[in-house]
PDB file of C-alpha atoms in Angstrom:
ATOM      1  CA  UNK E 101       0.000   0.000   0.000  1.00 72.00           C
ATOM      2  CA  UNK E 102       2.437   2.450   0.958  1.00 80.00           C
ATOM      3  CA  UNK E 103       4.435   1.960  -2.423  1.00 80.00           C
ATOM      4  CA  UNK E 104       1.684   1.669  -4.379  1.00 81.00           C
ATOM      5  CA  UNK E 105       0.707   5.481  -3.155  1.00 81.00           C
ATOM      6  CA  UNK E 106       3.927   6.758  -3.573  1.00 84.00           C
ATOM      7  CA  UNK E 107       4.251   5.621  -6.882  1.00 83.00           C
ATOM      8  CA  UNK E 108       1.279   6.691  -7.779  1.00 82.00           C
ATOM      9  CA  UNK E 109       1.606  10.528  -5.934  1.00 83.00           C
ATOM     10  CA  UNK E 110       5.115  10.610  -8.298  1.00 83.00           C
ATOM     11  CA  UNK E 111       3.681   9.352 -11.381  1.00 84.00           C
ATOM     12  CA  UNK E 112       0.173  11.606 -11.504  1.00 83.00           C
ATOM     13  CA  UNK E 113       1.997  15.007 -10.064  1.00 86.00           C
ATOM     14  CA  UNK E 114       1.339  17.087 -12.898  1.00 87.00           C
ATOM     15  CA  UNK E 115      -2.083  16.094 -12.810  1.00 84.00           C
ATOM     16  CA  UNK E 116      -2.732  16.738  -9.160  1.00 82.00           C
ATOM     17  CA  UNK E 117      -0.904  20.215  -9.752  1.00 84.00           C
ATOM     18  CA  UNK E 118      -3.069  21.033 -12.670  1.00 85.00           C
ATOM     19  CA  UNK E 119      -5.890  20.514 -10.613  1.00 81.00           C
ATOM     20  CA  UNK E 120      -5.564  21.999  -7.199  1.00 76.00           C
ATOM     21  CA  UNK E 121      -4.583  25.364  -9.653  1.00 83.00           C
ATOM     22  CA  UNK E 122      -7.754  25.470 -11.269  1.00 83.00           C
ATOM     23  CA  UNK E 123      -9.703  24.554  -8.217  1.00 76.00           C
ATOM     24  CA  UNK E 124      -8.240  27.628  -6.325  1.00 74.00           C
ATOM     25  CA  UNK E 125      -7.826  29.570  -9.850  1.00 78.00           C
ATOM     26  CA  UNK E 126      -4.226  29.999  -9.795  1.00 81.00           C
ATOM     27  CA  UNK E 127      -2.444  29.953 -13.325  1.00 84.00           C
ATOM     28  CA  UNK E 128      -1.603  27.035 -14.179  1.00 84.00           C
ATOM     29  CA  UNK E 129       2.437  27.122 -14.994  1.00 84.00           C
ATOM     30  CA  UNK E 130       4.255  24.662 -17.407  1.00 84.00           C
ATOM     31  CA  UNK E 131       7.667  25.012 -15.592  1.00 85.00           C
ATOM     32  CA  UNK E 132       8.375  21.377 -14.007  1.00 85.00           C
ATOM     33  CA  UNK E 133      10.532  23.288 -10.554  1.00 82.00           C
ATOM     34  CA  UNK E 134       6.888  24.508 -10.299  1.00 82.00           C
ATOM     35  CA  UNK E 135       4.787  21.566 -10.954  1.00 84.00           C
ATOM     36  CA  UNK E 136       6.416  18.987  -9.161  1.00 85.00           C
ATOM     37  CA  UNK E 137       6.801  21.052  -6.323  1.00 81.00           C
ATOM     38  CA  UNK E 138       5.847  19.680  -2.951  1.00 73.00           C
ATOM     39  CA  UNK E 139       5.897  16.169  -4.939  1.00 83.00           C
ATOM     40  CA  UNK E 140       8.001  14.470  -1.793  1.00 83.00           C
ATOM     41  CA  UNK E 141       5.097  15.708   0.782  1.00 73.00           C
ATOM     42  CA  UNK E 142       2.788  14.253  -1.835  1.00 78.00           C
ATOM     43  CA  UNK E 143       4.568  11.515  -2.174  1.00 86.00           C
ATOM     44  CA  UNK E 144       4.939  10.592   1.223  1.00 81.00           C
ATOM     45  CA  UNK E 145       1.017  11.765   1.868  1.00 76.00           C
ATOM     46  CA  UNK E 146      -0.105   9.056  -0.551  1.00 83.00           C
ATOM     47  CA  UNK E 147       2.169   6.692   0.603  1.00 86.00           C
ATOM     48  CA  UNK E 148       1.333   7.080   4.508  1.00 83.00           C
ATOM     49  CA  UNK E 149      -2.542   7.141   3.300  1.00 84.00           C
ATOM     50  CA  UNK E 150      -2.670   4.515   0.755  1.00 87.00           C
ATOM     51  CA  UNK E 151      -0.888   1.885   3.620  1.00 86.00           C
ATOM     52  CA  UNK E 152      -3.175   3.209   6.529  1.00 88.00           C
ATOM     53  CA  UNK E 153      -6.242   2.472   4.451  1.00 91.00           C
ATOM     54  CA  UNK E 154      -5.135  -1.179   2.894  1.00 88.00           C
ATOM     55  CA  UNK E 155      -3.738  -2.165   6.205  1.00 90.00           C
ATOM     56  CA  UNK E 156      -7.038  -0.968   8.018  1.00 93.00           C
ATOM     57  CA  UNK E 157      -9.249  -2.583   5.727  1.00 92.00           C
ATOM     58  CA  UNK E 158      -7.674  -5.920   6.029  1.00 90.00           C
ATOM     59  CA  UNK E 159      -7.775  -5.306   9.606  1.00 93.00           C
ATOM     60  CA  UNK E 160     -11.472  -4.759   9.397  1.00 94.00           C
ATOM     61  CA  UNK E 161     -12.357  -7.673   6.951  1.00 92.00           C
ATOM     62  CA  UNK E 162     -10.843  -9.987   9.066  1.00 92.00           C
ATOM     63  CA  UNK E 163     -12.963  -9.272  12.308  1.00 93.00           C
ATOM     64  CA  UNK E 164     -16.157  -9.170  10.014  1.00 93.00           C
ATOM     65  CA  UNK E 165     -15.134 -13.156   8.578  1.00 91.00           C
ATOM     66  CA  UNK E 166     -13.691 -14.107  11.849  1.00 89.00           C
ATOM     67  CA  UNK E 167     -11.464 -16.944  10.677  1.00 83.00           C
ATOM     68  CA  UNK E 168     -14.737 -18.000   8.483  1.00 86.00           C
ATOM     69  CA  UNK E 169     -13.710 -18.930   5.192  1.00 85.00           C
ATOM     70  CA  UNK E 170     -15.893 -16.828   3.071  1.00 87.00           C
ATOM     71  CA  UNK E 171     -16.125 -14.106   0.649  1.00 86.00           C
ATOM     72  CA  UNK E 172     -17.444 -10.850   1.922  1.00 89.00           C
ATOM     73  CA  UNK E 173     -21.025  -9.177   0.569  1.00 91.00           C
ATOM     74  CA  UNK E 174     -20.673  -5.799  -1.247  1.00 91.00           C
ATOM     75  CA  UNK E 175     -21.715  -3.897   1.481  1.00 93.00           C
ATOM     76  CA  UNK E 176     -19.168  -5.706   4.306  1.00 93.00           C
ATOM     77  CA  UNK E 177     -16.462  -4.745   1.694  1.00 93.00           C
ATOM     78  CA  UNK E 178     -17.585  -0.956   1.323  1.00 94.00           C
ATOM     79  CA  UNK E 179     -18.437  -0.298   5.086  1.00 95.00           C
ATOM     80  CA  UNK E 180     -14.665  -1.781   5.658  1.00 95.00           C
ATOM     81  CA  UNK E 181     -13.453   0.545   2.609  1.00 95.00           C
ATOM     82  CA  UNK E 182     -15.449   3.055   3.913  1.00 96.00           C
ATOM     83  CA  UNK E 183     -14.114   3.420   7.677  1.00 96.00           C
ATOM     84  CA  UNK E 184     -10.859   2.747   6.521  1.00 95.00           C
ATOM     85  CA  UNK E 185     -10.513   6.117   4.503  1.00 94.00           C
ATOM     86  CA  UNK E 186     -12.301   7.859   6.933  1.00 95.00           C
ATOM     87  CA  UNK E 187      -9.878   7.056   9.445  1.00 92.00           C
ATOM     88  CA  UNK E 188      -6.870   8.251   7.255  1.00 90.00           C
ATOM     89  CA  UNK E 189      -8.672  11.540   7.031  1.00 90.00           C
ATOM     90  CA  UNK E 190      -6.534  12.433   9.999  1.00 89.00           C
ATOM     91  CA  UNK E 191      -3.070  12.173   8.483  1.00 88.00           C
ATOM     92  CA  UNK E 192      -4.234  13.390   4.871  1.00 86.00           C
ATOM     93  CA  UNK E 193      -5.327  16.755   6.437  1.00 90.00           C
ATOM     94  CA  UNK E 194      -1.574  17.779   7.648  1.00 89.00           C
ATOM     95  CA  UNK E 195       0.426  15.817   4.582  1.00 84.00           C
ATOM     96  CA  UNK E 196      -2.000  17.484   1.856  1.00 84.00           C
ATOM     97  CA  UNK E 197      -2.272  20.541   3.506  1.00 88.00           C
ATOM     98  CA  UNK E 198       1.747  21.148   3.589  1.00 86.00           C
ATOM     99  CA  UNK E 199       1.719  19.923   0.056  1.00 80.00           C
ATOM    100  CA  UNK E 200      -0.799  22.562  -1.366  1.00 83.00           C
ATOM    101  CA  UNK E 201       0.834  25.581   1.081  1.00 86.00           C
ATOM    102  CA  UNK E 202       4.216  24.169  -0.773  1.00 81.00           C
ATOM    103  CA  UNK E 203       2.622  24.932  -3.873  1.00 74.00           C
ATOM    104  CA  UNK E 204       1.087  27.966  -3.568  1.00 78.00           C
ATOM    105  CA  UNK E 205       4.184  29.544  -1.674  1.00 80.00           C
ATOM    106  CA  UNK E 206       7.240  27.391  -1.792  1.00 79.00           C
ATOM    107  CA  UNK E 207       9.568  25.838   1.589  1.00 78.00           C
ATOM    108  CA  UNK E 208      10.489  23.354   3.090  1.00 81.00           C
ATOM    109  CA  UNK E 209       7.736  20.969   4.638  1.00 79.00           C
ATOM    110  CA  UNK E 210       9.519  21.489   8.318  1.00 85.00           C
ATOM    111  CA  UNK E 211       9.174  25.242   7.696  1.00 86.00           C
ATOM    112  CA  UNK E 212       5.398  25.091   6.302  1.00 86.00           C
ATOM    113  CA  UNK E 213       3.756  23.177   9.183  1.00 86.00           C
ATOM    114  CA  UNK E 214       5.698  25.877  11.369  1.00 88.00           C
ATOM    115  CA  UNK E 215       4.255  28.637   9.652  1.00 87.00           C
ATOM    116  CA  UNK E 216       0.870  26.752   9.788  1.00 86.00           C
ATOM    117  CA  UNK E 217       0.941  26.573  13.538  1.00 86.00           C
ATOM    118  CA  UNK E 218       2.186  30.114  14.257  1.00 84.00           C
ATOM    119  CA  UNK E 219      -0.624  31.609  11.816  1.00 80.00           C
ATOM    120  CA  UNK E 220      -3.525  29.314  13.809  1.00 81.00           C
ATOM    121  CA  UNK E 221      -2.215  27.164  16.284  1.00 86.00           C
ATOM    122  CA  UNK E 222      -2.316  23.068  16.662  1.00 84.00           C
ATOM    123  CA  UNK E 223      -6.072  23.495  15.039  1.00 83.00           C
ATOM    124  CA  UNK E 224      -4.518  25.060  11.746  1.00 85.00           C
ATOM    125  CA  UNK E 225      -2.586  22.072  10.680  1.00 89.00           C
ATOM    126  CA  UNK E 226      -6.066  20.387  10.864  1.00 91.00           C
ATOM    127  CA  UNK E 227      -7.500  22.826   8.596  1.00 91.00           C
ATOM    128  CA  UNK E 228     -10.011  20.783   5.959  1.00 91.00           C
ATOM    129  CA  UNK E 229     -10.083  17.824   7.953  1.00 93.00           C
ATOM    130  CA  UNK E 230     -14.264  17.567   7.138  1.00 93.00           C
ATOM    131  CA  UNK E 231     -13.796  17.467   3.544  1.00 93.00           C
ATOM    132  CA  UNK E 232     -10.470  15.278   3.686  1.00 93.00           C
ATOM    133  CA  UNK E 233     -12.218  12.516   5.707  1.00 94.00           C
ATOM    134  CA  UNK E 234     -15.414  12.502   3.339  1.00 95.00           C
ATOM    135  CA  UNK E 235     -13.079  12.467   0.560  1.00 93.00           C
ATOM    136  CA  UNK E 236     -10.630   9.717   1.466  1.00 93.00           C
ATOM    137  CA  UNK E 237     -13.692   7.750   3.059  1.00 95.00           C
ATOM    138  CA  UNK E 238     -15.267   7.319  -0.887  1.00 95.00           C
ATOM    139  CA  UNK E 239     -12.208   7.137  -2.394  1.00 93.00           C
ATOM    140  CA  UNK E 240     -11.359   4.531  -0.418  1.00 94.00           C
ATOM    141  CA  UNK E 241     -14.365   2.761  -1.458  1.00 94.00           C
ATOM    142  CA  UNK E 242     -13.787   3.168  -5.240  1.00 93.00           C
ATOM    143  CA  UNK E 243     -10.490   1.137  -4.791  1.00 91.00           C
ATOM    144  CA  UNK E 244     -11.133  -1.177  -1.986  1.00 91.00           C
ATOM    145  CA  UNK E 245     -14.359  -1.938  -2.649  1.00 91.00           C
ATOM    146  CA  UNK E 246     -15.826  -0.703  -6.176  1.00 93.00           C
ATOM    147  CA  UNK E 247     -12.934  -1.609  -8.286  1.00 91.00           C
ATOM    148  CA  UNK E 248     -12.598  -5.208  -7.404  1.00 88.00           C
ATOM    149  CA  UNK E 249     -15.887  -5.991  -7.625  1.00 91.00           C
ATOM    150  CA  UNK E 250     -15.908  -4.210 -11.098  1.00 92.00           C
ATOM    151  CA  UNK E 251     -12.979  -6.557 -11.993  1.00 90.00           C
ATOM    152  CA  UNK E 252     -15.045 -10.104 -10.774  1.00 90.00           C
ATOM    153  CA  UNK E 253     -17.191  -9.728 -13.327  1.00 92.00           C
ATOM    154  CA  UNK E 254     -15.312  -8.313 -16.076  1.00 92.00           C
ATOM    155  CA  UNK E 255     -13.199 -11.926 -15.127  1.00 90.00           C
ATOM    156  CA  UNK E 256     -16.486 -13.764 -15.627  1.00 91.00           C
ATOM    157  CA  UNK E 257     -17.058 -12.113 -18.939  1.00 92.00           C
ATOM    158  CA  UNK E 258     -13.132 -14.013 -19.636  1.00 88.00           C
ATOM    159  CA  UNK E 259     -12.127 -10.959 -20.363  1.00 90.00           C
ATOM    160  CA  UNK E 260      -7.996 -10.777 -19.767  1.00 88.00           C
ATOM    161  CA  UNK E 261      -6.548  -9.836 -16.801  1.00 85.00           C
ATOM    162  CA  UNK E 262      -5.220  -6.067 -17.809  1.00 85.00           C
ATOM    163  CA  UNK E 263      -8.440  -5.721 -19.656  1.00 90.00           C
ATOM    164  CA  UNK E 264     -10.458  -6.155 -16.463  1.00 90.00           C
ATOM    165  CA  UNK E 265      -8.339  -4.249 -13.865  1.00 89.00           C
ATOM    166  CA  UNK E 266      -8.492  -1.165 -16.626  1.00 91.00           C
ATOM    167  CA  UNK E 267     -12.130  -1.605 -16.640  1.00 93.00           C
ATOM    168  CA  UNK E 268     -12.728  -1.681 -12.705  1.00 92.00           C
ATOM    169  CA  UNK E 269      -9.928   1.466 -12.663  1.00 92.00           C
ATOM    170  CA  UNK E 270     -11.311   3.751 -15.258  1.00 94.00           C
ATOM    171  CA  UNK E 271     -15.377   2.981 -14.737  1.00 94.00           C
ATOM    172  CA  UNK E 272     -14.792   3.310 -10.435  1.00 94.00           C
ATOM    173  CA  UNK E 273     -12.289   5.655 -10.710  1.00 93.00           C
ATOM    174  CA  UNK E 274     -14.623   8.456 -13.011  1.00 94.00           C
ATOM    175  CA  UNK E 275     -18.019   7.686 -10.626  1.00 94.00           C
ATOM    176  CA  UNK E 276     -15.675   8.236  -7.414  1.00 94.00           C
ATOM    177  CA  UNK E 277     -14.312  11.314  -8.768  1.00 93.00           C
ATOM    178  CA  UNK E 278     -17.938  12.712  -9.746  1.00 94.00           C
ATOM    179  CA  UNK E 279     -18.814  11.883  -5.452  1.00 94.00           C
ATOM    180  CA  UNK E 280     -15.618  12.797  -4.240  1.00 94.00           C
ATOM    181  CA  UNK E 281     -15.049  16.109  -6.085  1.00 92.00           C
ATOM    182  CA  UNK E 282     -17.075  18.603  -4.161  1.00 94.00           C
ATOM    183  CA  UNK E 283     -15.911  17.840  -1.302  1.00 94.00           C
ATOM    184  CA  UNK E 284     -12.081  17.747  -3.112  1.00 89.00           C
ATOM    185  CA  UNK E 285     -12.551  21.386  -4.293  1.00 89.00           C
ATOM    186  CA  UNK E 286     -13.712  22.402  -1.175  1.00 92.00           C
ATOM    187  CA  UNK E 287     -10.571  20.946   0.831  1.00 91.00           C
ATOM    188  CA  UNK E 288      -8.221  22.788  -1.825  1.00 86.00           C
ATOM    189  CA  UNK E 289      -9.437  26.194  -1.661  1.00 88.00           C
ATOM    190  CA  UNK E 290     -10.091  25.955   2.614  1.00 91.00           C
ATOM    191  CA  UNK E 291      -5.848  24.434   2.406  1.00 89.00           C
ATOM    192  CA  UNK E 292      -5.126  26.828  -0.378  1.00 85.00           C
ATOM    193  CA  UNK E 293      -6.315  29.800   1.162  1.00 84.00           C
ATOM    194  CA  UNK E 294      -6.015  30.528   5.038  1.00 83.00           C
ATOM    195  CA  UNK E 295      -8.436  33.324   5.092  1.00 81.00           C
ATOM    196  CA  UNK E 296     -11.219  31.609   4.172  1.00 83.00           C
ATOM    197  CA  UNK E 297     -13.894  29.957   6.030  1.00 83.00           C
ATOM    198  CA  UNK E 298     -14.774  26.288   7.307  1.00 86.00           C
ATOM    199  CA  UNK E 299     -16.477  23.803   4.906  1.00 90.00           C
ATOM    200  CA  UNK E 300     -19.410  25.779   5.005  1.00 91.00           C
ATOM    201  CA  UNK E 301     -19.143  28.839   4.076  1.00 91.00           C
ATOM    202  CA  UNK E 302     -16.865  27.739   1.647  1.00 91.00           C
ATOM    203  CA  UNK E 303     -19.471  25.636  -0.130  1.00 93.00           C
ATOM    204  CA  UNK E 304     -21.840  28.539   0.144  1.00 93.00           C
ATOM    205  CA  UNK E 305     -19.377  30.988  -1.361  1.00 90.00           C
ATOM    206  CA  UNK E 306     -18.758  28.462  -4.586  1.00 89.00           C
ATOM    207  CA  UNK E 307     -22.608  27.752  -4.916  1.00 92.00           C
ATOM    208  CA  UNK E 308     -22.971  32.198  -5.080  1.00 92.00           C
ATOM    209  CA  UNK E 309     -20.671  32.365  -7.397  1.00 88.00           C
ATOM    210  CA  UNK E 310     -20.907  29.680  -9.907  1.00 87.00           C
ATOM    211  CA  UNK E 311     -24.040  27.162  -8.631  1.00 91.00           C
ATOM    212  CA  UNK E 312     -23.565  23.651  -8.516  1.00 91.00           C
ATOM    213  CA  UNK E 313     -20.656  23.856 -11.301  1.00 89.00           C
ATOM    214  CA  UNK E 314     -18.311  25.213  -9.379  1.00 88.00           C
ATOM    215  CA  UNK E 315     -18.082  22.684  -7.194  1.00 91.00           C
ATOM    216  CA  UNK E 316     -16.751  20.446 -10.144  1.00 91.00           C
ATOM    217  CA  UNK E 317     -13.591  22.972 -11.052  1.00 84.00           C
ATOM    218  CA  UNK E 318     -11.013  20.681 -12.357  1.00 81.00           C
ATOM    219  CA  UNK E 319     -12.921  17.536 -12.640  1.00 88.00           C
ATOM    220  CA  UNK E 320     -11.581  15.973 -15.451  1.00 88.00           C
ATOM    221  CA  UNK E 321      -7.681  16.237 -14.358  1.00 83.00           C
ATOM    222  CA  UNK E 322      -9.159  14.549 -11.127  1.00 86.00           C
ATOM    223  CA  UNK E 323     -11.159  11.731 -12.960  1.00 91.00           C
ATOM    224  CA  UNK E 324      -7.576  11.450 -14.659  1.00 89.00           C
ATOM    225  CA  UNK E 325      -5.918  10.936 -12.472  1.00 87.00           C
ATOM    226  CA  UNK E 326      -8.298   8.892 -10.048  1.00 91.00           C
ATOM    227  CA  UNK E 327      -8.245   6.600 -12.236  1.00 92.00           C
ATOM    228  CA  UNK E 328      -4.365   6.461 -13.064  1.00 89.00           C
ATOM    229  CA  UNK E 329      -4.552   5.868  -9.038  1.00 87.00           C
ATOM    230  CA  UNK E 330      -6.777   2.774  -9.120  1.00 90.00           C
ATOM    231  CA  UNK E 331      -4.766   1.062 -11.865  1.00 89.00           C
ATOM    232  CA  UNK E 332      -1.245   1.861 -10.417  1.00 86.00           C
ATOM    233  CA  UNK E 333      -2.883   0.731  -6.802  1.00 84.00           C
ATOM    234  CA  UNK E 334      -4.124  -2.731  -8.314  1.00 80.00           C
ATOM    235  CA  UNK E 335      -1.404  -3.493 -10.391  1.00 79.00           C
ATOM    236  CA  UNK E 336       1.048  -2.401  -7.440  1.00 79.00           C
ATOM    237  CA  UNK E 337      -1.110  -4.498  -5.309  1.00 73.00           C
ATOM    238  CA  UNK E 338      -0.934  -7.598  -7.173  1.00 70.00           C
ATOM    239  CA  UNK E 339       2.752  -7.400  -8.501  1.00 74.00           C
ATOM    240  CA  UNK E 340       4.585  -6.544  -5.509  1.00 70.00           C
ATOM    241  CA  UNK E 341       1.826  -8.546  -3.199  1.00 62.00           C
ATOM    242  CA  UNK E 342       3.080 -11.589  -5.140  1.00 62.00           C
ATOM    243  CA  UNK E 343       6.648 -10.918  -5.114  1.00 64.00           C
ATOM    244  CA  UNK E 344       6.668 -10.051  -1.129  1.00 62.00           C
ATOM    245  CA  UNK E 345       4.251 -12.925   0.039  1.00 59.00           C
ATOM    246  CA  UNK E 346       4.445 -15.477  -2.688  1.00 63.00           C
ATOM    247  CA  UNK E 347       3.374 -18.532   0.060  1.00 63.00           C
ATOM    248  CA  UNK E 348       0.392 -16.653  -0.238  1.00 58.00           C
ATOM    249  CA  UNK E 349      -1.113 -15.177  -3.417  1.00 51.00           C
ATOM    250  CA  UNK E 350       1.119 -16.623  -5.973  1.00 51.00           C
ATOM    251  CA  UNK E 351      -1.702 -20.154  -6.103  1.00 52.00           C
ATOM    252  CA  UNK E 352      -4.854 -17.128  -6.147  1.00 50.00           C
ATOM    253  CA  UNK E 353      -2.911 -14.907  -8.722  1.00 49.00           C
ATOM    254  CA  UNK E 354      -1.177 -17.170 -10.847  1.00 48.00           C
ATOM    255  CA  UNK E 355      -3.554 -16.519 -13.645  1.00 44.00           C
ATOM    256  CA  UNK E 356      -3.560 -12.760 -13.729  1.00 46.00           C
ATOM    257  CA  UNK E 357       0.489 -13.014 -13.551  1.00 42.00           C
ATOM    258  CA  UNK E 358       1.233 -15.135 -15.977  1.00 45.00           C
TER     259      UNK E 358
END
């Protein structure tokens, strides 16, 4: 998990950067010292998020089957999904927040969590945390719980393995980004900009000024990427899941690996 979130933080930068500036309508600039900046806080953001919510949700799965050998119902999978975002909500809200302050204004990440907590105390580096949670909480779902489930049938439909895990990616990966996006652009401009308001007023100053579209700024860099994520986060999964702990998922994924 956590190297399938760094990997995928490096690989869909320019992406993510393209997208937090038109959420917060800031030009967008070509010049890569300014795109991938902040990429290591991303990077290690992802990372830290992408392991807290696969290690969670295995955690979780396992109390629901008890030691029961049986698959789990759709809904056992996205309530486990589910909490297990939700939970990273708390570490997202200080790694993405750094990341978008290093954006917007350059630093170091030691010296933009210190400006953080001078401008607004312990509470700033919290700042978003509402949106962040709500966010991570159905994205988490897409991946954990949409995706795969997306994938079992495109298997029973023999179509090949790729083939299937681009499916689940790219037709999860646009409907989460159409949920999660609100509450996405939200998050950016609240972390973007310290002088505005909570979630709420936020939301009510986007609706004023461009109704229910502007809470979809920069959508389709998101869906993008979103759905780069799910495919790097499968195909991470499976590859390095097999080459780590081979005694057990090389027998369940021999036919997707071969």
């Amino acid at each position: 998990g956590v190297a399938a979130g760094a990997i995928e933080a490096a690989s869909t930068q320019p992406l993510t950067y393209a997208k937090n500036c038109i959420q917060q309508k800031v030009r967008v600039s070509l010049d890569p010292r300014i795109m991938y900046r902040g990429t290591p806080a991303s990077m290690l953001a992802d990372g830290t998020l992408i392991g807290a919510q696969f290690w969670v949700c295995g955690f979780l799965q396992k109390q629901i089957v008890r030691g029961t050998p049986r698959d789990l119902t759709f809904a056992e999978e996205v309530g486990s999904a589910y909490l297990a975002g939700f939970t990273s909500g708390v570490p997202c809200t200080i790694l993405e927040l750094t990341m978008i302050q290093q954006q917007r204004h350059g630093g170091s990440s030691f010296g933009t969590l210190r400006r953080l907590y001078a401008h607004n105390g312990l509470s700033g580096l919290f700042r978003g945390f509402v949106p962040s949670s709500q966010r991570e909480a159905f994205f988490a779902v897409g991946y954990l719980g949409l995706s795969p489930r997306v994938e079992r049938v495109c298997d029973s439909m023999d179509m090949s393995p790729t083939a299937s895990v681009a499916a689940g990616s790219i037709i999860s990966g646009v409907l989460c980004a159409a949920i999660t996006h609100p509450f996405d652009t939200c998050k950016s401009i609240i972390q973007g900009d310290l002088a505005t308001g909570g979630l709420s007023a936020t939301a009510r100053a986007l609706y004023r000024e461009n109704g229910i579209q502007g809470f979809f700024r920069g959508y389709p860099a998101r869906a993008a990427m979103i759905c780069c994520c799910f495919f790097i986060f499968n195909e991470t999964k499976l590859r390095l899941g097999v080459a780590l702990f081979p005694e057990r998922l090389l027998d369940k994924d021999d036919r997707r690996t071969e």
